Short mmCIF file of C-alpha atoms in Angstrom, two decimals:
data_model
loop_
_atom_site.label_atom_id
_atom_site.label_comp_id
_atom_site.label_asym_id
_atom_site.label_seq_id
_atom_site.Cartn_x
_atom_site.Cartn_y
_atom_site.Cartn_z
CA MET A 11 -16.86 112.40 15.09
CA LEU A 12 -16.94 108.93 13.55
CA ARG A 13 -19.70 106.54 14.62
CA THR A 14 -18.72 102.92 14.06
CA GLY A 15 -21.10 100.01 14.50
CA LEU A 16 -19.51 96.94 16.08
CA THR A 17 -21.25 93.57 16.05
CA GLY A 18 -20.71 89.83 15.83
CA GLY A 19 -22.37 86.58 16.71
CA ILE A 20 -22.53 85.20 20.22
CA GLY A 21 -19.13 83.72 21.13
CA ALA A 22 -17.27 85.69 18.44
CA GLY A 23 -15.30 87.73 21.00
CA LYS A 24 -16.63 91.23 20.44
CA SER A 25 -15.51 92.18 23.94
CA THR A 26 -11.88 91.51 23.01
CA VAL A 27 -12.15 93.84 20.02
CA ALA A 28 -14.07 96.49 21.96
CA ARG A 29 -11.54 96.43 24.78
CA ARG A 30 -8.64 97.00 22.38
CA LEU A 31 -10.48 99.83 20.61
CA VAL A 32 -11.03 101.53 23.97
CA GLU A 33 -7.33 101.09 24.76
CA ARG A 34 -6.54 102.89 21.51
CA GLY A 35 -8.86 105.78 22.41
CA ALA A 36 -12.37 104.87 21.26
CA VAL A 37 -15.48 105.91 23.14
CA LEU A 38 -17.48 102.73 23.69
CA VAL A 39 -21.27 102.68 23.83
CA ASP A 40 -22.22 99.14 24.85
CA SER A 41 -25.83 98.24 24.08
CA ASP A 42 -25.78 95.20 26.39
CA LEU A 43 -24.76 97.35 29.35
CA LEU A 44 -27.33 99.97 28.44
CA ALA A 45 -30.03 97.30 28.19
CA ARG A 46 -29.31 96.47 31.84
CA GLU A 47 -29.12 100.11 32.86
CA VAL A 48 -32.52 101.07 31.44
CA VAL A 49 -34.30 98.29 33.37
CA ALA A 50 -32.51 98.73 36.70
CA ALA A 51 -34.51 98.96 39.90
CA GLY A 52 -36.59 102.12 39.99
CA SER A 53 -36.25 102.79 36.27
CA GLU A 54 -38.95 103.69 33.80
CA GLY A 55 -38.05 100.60 31.81
CA LEU A 56 -38.53 98.20 34.72
CA ALA A 57 -41.88 99.77 35.58
CA ALA A 58 -43.04 99.22 32.00
CA ILE A 59 -41.91 95.58 32.05
CA VAL A 60 -43.73 94.92 35.30
CA ALA A 61 -46.85 96.56 33.89
CA ALA A 62 -46.64 94.26 30.87
CA PHE A 63 -45.63 90.95 32.52
CA GLY A 64 -46.56 91.28 36.19
CA ASP A 65 -44.71 91.13 39.51
CA ARG A 66 -43.47 87.62 38.74
CA VAL A 67 -40.56 89.21 36.83
CA LEU A 68 -39.35 91.06 39.95
CA ARG A 69 -36.84 89.75 42.46
CA ALA A 70 -37.26 90.36 46.17
CA ASP A 71 -34.70 93.18 46.05
CA GLY A 72 -36.68 95.04 43.39
CA GLU A 73 -34.36 94.17 40.50
CA LEU A 74 -35.48 92.45 37.31
CA ASP A 75 -35.61 88.65 37.55
CA ARG A 76 -34.02 87.92 34.20
CA PRO A 77 -34.50 84.13 34.20
CA ALA A 78 -38.17 84.59 35.02
CA LEU A 79 -38.59 87.10 32.19
CA ALA A 80 -36.65 84.87 29.79
CA SER A 81 -38.94 81.95 30.57
CA ILE A 82 -41.89 84.08 29.47
CA VAL A 83 -40.53 85.58 26.27
CA PHE A 84 -38.23 82.82 25.00
CA ALA A 85 -41.02 80.71 23.51
CA ASP A 86 -43.56 83.49 22.90
CA ALA A 87 -42.83 85.70 19.87
CA ASP A 88 -45.54 88.21 20.79
CA ALA A 89 -44.19 88.58 24.32
CA ARG A 90 -40.68 89.01 22.96
CA ARG A 91 -41.85 91.73 20.59
CA GLU A 92 -43.60 93.48 23.47
CA LEU A 93 -40.42 93.36 25.53
CA ASP A 94 -38.34 94.66 22.60
CA GLY A 95 -40.84 97.48 22.16
CA ILE A 96 -40.14 98.56 25.74
CA VAL A 97 -36.38 98.11 25.94
CA HIS A 98 -35.09 99.01 22.47
CA PRO A 99 -36.38 102.62 22.38
CA LEU A 100 -34.88 103.25 25.82
CA VAL A 101 -31.53 101.82 24.76
CA ARG A 102 -31.54 103.92 21.58
CA ALA A 103 -32.34 107.08 23.51
CA ARG A 104 -29.57 106.42 26.05
CA SER A 105 -27.14 105.58 23.24
CA ASP A 106 -27.98 108.87 21.53
CA GLU A 107 -27.27 110.74 24.77
CA LEU A 108 -23.84 109.14 25.13
CA VAL A 109 -22.94 109.75 21.49
CA ALA A 110 -24.02 113.39 21.76
CA ALA A 111 -21.80 113.80 24.84
CA ALA A 112 -18.67 112.60 23.00
CA THR A 113 -16.09 115.14 21.85
CA PRO A 114 -16.15 116.33 18.22
CA ASP A 115 -12.97 114.37 17.42
CA ALA A 116 -14.14 111.11 19.02
CA ILE A 117 -14.21 107.71 17.39
CA VAL A 118 -17.41 106.33 18.89
CA VAL A 119 -17.80 102.56 18.77
CA GLN A 120 -21.37 101.39 19.32
CA ASP A 121 -21.37 97.74 20.33
CA VAL A 122 -24.73 96.42 19.10
CA PRO A 123 -25.11 92.62 19.30
CA LEU A 124 -28.24 92.57 17.11
CA LEU A 125 -27.14 95.26 14.66
CA VAL A 126 -27.63 92.96 11.66
CA GLU A 127 -30.84 91.37 12.94
CA GLY A 128 -32.26 94.83 13.59
CA GLY A 129 -31.37 96.16 10.13
CA MET A 130 -29.31 98.98 11.64
CA ALA A 131 -26.17 98.80 9.47
CA ALA A 132 -27.14 101.70 7.19
CA ALA A 133 -27.29 104.06 10.19
CA PHE A 134 -23.50 103.89 10.67
CA PRO A 135 -20.77 105.33 8.42
CA LEU A 136 -18.80 102.13 9.07
CA VAL A 137 -19.74 98.66 10.31
CA VAL A 138 -17.17 96.28 11.80
CA VAL A 139 -18.18 92.65 12.22
CA VAL A 140 -16.13 90.38 14.45
CA GLY A 141 -16.04 87.16 12.50
CA VAL A 142 -15.66 83.59 13.75
CA ASP A 143 -17.37 80.64 12.07
CA ALA A 144 -20.37 79.11 13.79
CA GLU A 145 -18.75 75.83 14.86
CA GLU A 146 -15.88 77.63 16.58
CA ARG A 147 -18.34 79.93 18.37
CA ILE A 148 -20.29 76.91 19.58
CA ARG A 149 -17.06 75.32 20.83
CA ARG A 150 -16.21 78.50 22.76
CA LEU A 151 -19.66 78.73 24.30
CA VAL A 152 -19.39 75.15 25.54
CA SER A 153 -15.76 75.16 26.68
CA VAL A 154 -15.42 78.73 27.98
CA ARG A 155 -18.91 79.64 29.14
CA GLY A 156 -19.95 76.15 30.22
CA MET A 157 -23.07 76.18 28.06
CA ALA A 158 -24.70 72.90 27.03
CA GLU A 159 -23.99 72.19 23.37
CA GLN A 160 -27.69 72.04 22.50
CA ASP A 161 -28.25 75.45 24.08
CA ALA A 162 -25.19 76.86 22.32
CA ARG A 163 -26.41 75.67 18.95
CA ALA A 164 -29.85 77.09 19.61
CA ARG A 165 -28.37 80.49 20.54
CA VAL A 166 -26.22 80.60 17.41
CA ALA A 167 -29.09 79.47 15.16
CA ALA A 168 -31.38 82.18 16.58
CA GLN A 169 -29.04 84.92 15.37
CA ALA A 170 -28.15 86.15 11.89
CA SER A 171 -26.13 83.84 9.69
CA ASP A 172 -22.50 84.55 8.81
CA GLU A 173 -23.68 85.35 5.27
CA ARG A 174 -25.97 88.09 6.54
CA ARG A 175 -23.24 89.51 8.73
CA ARG A 176 -20.75 89.53 5.87
CA ALA A 177 -23.30 91.37 3.74
CA ALA A 178 -23.47 94.11 6.40
CA ALA A 179 -19.73 94.31 7.08
CA ASP A 180 -17.54 97.09 5.77
CA VAL A 181 -14.81 95.41 7.81
CA TRP A 182 -14.78 91.68 8.61
CA LEU A 183 -12.38 91.37 11.55
CA ASP A 184 -11.21 87.79 11.98
CA ASN A 185 -11.07 86.70 15.63
CA SER A 186 -10.61 82.99 15.08
CA GLY A 187 -6.99 82.84 16.26
CA ALA A 188 -4.90 84.04 19.18
CA GLU A 189 -5.92 87.19 21.04
CA GLU A 190 -2.63 88.86 20.16
CA ASP A 191 -3.38 88.38 16.46
CA THR A 192 -6.77 90.01 16.94
CA ARG A 193 -5.20 92.94 18.78
CA ARG A 194 -2.82 93.47 15.85
CA ARG A 195 -5.75 93.47 13.42
CA VAL A 196 -7.60 96.00 15.57
CA ASP A 197 -4.50 98.21 15.67
CA ALA A 198 -4.19 98.04 11.89
CA LEU A 199 -7.85 99.01 11.53
CA TRP A 200 -7.45 101.89 13.99
CA ASP A 201 -4.26 103.30 12.47
CA GLY A 202 -5.02 102.59 8.83
CA ARG A 203 -8.69 103.51 8.62
CA LEU A 204 -10.56 104.77 11.67
CA VAL A 205 -8.23 107.63 12.60
CA GLY A 206 -8.13 108.96 9.03
CA PHE A 207 -11.86 108.50 8.55
CA GLU A 208 -12.66 110.49 11.70
CA GLU A 209 -10.30 113.32 10.77
CA ASN A 210 -11.68 113.52 7.24
CA LEU A 211 -15.24 113.64 8.54
CA ARG A 212 -14.43 116.32 11.10
CA LEU A 213 -12.71 118.48 8.50
CA GLY A 214 -15.26 117.81 5.75
CA ARG A 215 -12.41 116.46 3.64
CA PRO A 216 -13.07 113.82 0.97
CA VAL A 217 -10.45 111.20 0.26
CA PRO A 218 -8.73 112.04 -3.04
CA ASP A 219 -9.10 109.42 -5.74
CA GLY A 220 -5.39 109.46 -6.49
CA PRO A 221 -3.82 108.64 -9.85
CA PRO A 222 -6.23 106.98 -12.31
CA ARG A 223 -5.00 103.40 -12.39
CA LEU A 224 -7.23 100.71 -13.83
CA VAL A 225 -7.55 97.37 -12.07
CA ASP A 226 -9.31 94.15 -13.01
CA ALA A 227 -12.98 93.98 -12.13
CA ASP A 228 -13.62 93.02 -8.52
CA PRO A 229 -16.66 90.76 -8.00
CA ASP A 230 -17.13 92.40 -4.57
CA TRP A 231 -17.78 95.85 -6.06
CA ALA A 232 -21.50 95.20 -6.43
CA GLU A 233 -21.91 94.18 -2.78
CA GLN A 234 -19.79 97.09 -1.55
CA ALA A 235 -21.86 99.49 -3.64
CA ARG A 236 -25.08 97.99 -2.27
CA ARG A 237 -23.96 98.74 1.29
CA LEU A 238 -23.04 102.31 0.40
CA ALA A 239 -26.32 102.78 -1.48
CA GLU A 240 -28.29 101.69 1.58
CA ARG A 241 -26.28 104.09 3.75
CA ILE A 242 -26.83 106.97 1.33
CA GLY A 243 -30.53 106.21 1.01
CA TYR A 244 -30.89 106.10 4.80
CA ALA A 245 -29.12 109.45 5.13
CA ALA A 246 -31.24 111.05 2.39
CA GLY A 247 -34.50 109.88 3.93
CA GLY A 248 -37.57 111.42 2.31
CA HIS A 249 -35.43 113.79 0.23
CA GLY A 250 -34.12 110.93 -1.93
CA ARG A 251 -35.67 109.14 -4.90
CA GLY A 252 -33.38 106.13 -4.92
CA VAL A 253 -29.67 105.34 -5.17
CA GLU A 254 -28.13 103.52 -8.12
CA HIS A 255 -24.70 101.97 -8.64
CA VAL A 256 -23.42 103.49 -11.91
CA GLY A 257 -20.10 103.98 -13.65
CA ALA A 258 -17.53 101.38 -14.66
CA THR A 259 -17.59 99.41 -11.39
CA ALA A 260 -21.30 98.72 -12.00
CA VAL A 261 -20.49 96.76 -15.19
CA PRO A 262 -19.48 93.15 -14.42
CA GLY A 263 -16.09 92.25 -15.81
CA LEU A 264 -15.11 95.78 -16.83
CA PRO A 265 -11.67 97.03 -15.74
CA ALA A 266 -12.03 100.24 -13.73
CA ARG A 267 -10.53 102.45 -11.11
CA ASP A 268 -11.25 101.10 -7.64
CA VAL A 269 -13.70 103.95 -6.98
CA LEU A 270 -17.40 103.22 -6.66
CA ASP A 271 -19.82 105.57 -8.45
CA LEU A 272 -23.29 106.05 -7.00
CA GLN A 273 -26.12 108.27 -8.15
CA LEU A 274 -28.61 109.70 -5.64
CA ALA A 275 -31.80 110.94 -7.26
CA VAL A 276 -33.83 113.86 -5.89
CA GLU A 277 -37.18 115.17 -7.04
CA THR A 278 -36.02 118.78 -7.47
CA ARG A 279 -32.86 120.82 -7.03
CA SER A 280 -34.29 122.36 -3.89
CA ASP A 281 -34.63 118.88 -2.31
CA ALA A 282 -30.88 118.51 -2.57
CA GLY A 283 -30.33 121.55 -0.33
CA ALA A 284 -31.06 119.53 2.81
CA LEU A 285 -28.72 116.69 1.86
CA GLY A 286 -25.26 118.23 2.30
CA ASP A 287 -25.00 117.79 6.07
CA ARG A 288 -26.80 114.43 5.98
CA LEU A 289 -24.44 112.97 3.40
CA ALA A 290 -21.41 114.38 5.20
CA ALA A 291 -22.50 112.78 8.48
CA ALA A 292 -22.93 109.47 6.64
CA GLY A 293 -19.34 109.69 5.40
CA PHE A 294 -19.68 111.61 2.13
CA PRO A 295 -18.67 115.29 2.37
CA ALA A 296 -19.13 117.55 -0.63
CA ASP A 297 -16.31 117.73 -3.16
CA PRO A 298 -15.28 121.40 -3.21
CA ALA A 299 -13.67 120.99 -6.64
CA ALA A 300 -16.83 119.69 -8.32
CA ALA A 301 -19.89 121.64 -9.33
CA GLY A 302 -23.35 120.96 -10.67
CA ASP A 303 -24.41 121.47 -14.26
CA GLY A 304 -27.44 122.44 -16.29
CA ALA A 305 -28.20 118.83 -17.22
CA GLY A 306 -29.47 117.81 -13.79
CA THR A 307 -26.37 117.28 -11.67
CA VAL A 308 -26.81 119.20 -8.41
CA SER A 309 -23.78 118.28 -6.29
CA VAL A 310 -20.89 115.83 -6.01
CA HIS A 311 -19.77 114.12 -2.80
CA ARG A 312 -16.87 111.82 -2.12
CA SER A 313 -16.17 109.28 0.56
CA ALA A 314 -14.19 110.32 3.64
CA ASP A 315 -13.33 106.66 4.31
CA PRO A 316 -9.69 105.89 3.39
CA GLY A 317 -10.65 102.25 2.99
CA ARG A 318 -13.40 102.69 0.40
CA PRO A 319 -13.12 105.46 -2.23
CA ALA A 320 -16.49 106.38 -3.68
CA VAL A 321 -18.25 109.20 -5.53
CA VAL A 322 -21.88 110.16 -4.87
CA VAL A 323 -23.47 112.40 -7.50
CA VAL A 324 -26.81 114.01 -6.63
CA ARG A 325 -28.99 114.42 -9.71
CA VAL A 326 -32.57 115.40 -10.42
CA HIS A 327 -34.68 112.34 -11.09
CA GLY A 328 -35.46 112.02 -14.80
CA SER A 329 -33.00 114.73 -15.86
CA PRO A 330 -30.67 114.22 -18.87
CA ALA A 331 -27.68 113.61 -16.56
CA TRP A 332 -29.64 111.08 -14.50
CA GLN A 333 -30.85 109.29 -17.61
CA HIS A 334 -27.42 109.25 -19.16
CA ALA A 335 -25.73 107.68 -16.13
CA LEU A 336 -28.24 104.83 -16.09
CA GLY A 337 -28.32 104.49 -19.88
CA THR A 338 -24.54 104.28 -20.15
CA ARG A 339 -24.34 101.65 -17.42
CA ASP A 340 -27.13 99.55 -18.91
CA ARG A 341 -25.75 99.71 -22.44
CA LEU A 342 -22.27 98.74 -21.31
CA ARG A 343 -23.77 95.81 -19.45
CA ALA A 344 -25.68 94.66 -22.52
CA ASP A 345 -23.42 95.54 -25.48
CA PRO A 346 -19.99 93.86 -25.75
CA ARG A 347 -18.94 96.19 -28.60
CA ALA A 348 -19.67 99.26 -26.52
CA ARG A 349 -17.89 97.70 -23.57
CA ASP A 350 -14.78 97.02 -25.64
CA GLY A 351 -14.75 100.55 -27.05
CA TYR A 352 -15.19 102.13 -23.64
CA THR A 353 -12.47 99.94 -22.11
CA GLU A 354 -10.03 100.95 -24.85
CA ARG A 355 -10.81 104.62 -24.30
CA ARG A 356 -10.20 104.25 -20.56
CA ARG A 357 -6.94 102.39 -21.07
CA ARG A 358 -5.67 105.18 -23.31
CA ALA A 359 -6.73 107.77 -20.74
CA ALA A 360 -4.97 105.85 -17.97
CA ALA A 361 -1.82 105.65 -20.06
CA LEU A 362 -1.93 109.40 -20.69
CA TYR A 363 -2.77 110.52 -17.14
CA GLY A 364 -1.81 107.57 -14.95
CA ALA A 365 0.82 109.58 -13.09
CA ASP A 366 -1.42 112.59 -12.51
CA PRO A 367 -2.58 112.75 -8.83
CA ASP A 368 -5.61 114.76 -9.97
CA ALA A 369 -7.97 112.46 -11.88
CA ARG A 370 -9.98 115.23 -13.56
CA ARG A 371 -8.09 115.12 -16.88
CA TYR A 372 -8.52 111.35 -16.97
CA THR A 373 -12.25 111.76 -16.26
CA ALA A 374 -12.63 114.40 -18.96
CA HIS A 375 -10.89 112.14 -21.49
CA THR A 376 -13.12 109.15 -20.75
CA ALA A 377 -16.21 111.38 -20.64
CA ALA A 378 -15.59 112.28 -24.29
CA TRP A 379 -16.10 108.67 -25.35
CA ARG A 380 -18.59 108.11 -28.14
CA ASP A 381 -19.53 104.66 -29.32
CA ASP A 382 -22.55 105.65 -31.32
CA PRO A 383 -22.51 109.34 -32.38
CA ASP A 384 -26.26 109.42 -32.97
CA GLU A 385 -27.04 108.09 -29.52
CA TRP A 386 -24.36 109.86 -27.51
CA SER A 387 -24.00 113.22 -29.24
CA ALA A 388 -26.10 114.97 -26.60
CA ARG A 389 -24.26 113.32 -23.74
CA PRO A 390 -24.04 115.54 -20.62
CA GLY A 391 -20.82 115.90 -18.65
CA SER A 392 -19.74 113.25 -16.18
CA HIS A 393 -18.49 113.50 -12.61
CA GLY A 394 -17.88 109.78 -12.18
CA SER A 395 -14.76 107.68 -12.17
#
């Protein structure tokens, strides 16, 4: 099963994207609909709201009087937090029930309007943001929904900025044009990424790195790695001691393979025993071809996402392997001579093994790099890219 978080600002057209995903076979869990369901007449949620805000929030037919409730909480942050404390746990619990009821091969799309505002992105193996700039969303709210412009601007301003949404987005799905264009983009996402991601997760199958081809440094690597690091840290929970972006993609300006290297630290080897299933569920199954070592590397995991190759190496915090990964990264960042020498070594390795679909010989060649024999003579083995 692949759980995908879907979000976007008010007026962005999430419903258009969700509808097409359902047409392609997704199981949709709509948080807005669930938020209504859990406060329906006779529900536990409605009883709690009435207990908190009084009978004035009830209609004559026993249903929630939404305008009356909105008038109470809109201008009162404490009241809004109290309401959120009632509704959000109920929505989460109902969402969990629906996700658990999906088939093992399902692509579950969880439509969460406030996914970014709620800091929930790390809980999903993939986050899709429906993107439309703020002025266009305001125009749609006024012309399509009949909202007063002042109200539309207030609604947009109350939500996360486009910058925050982009920071959370593994996929930014443009919905600024015609609906047919959006449908084509959704189809491309479904066929080119979601279907393969789900199958890889279900089979515990990492995406192979492919031939070791170097590309120019991508300024987006750091932000992509940050998102993955947050996801890995969330999955590890109390078993983790931090996630670091390491390897060549962590060095600004350095040519590298388009494979992100991340290092997850654990306190002891035994702590890593509970992480296999957690990392796999987050999108990083174990690499069956890689093994730990005596220098502190416990396990190696690779991304199951066809759209974002990545390697996650679990290492004991403070071990020689852990120290070396950070030391190499930091020295390459600081020392132009070391950077030049390492780049030359990698270019030679790519020339030698660029046609080899298995990158292990390339990795072994680059792992033998020495810039300063005194400093690097005790260098442990590497599982990175």
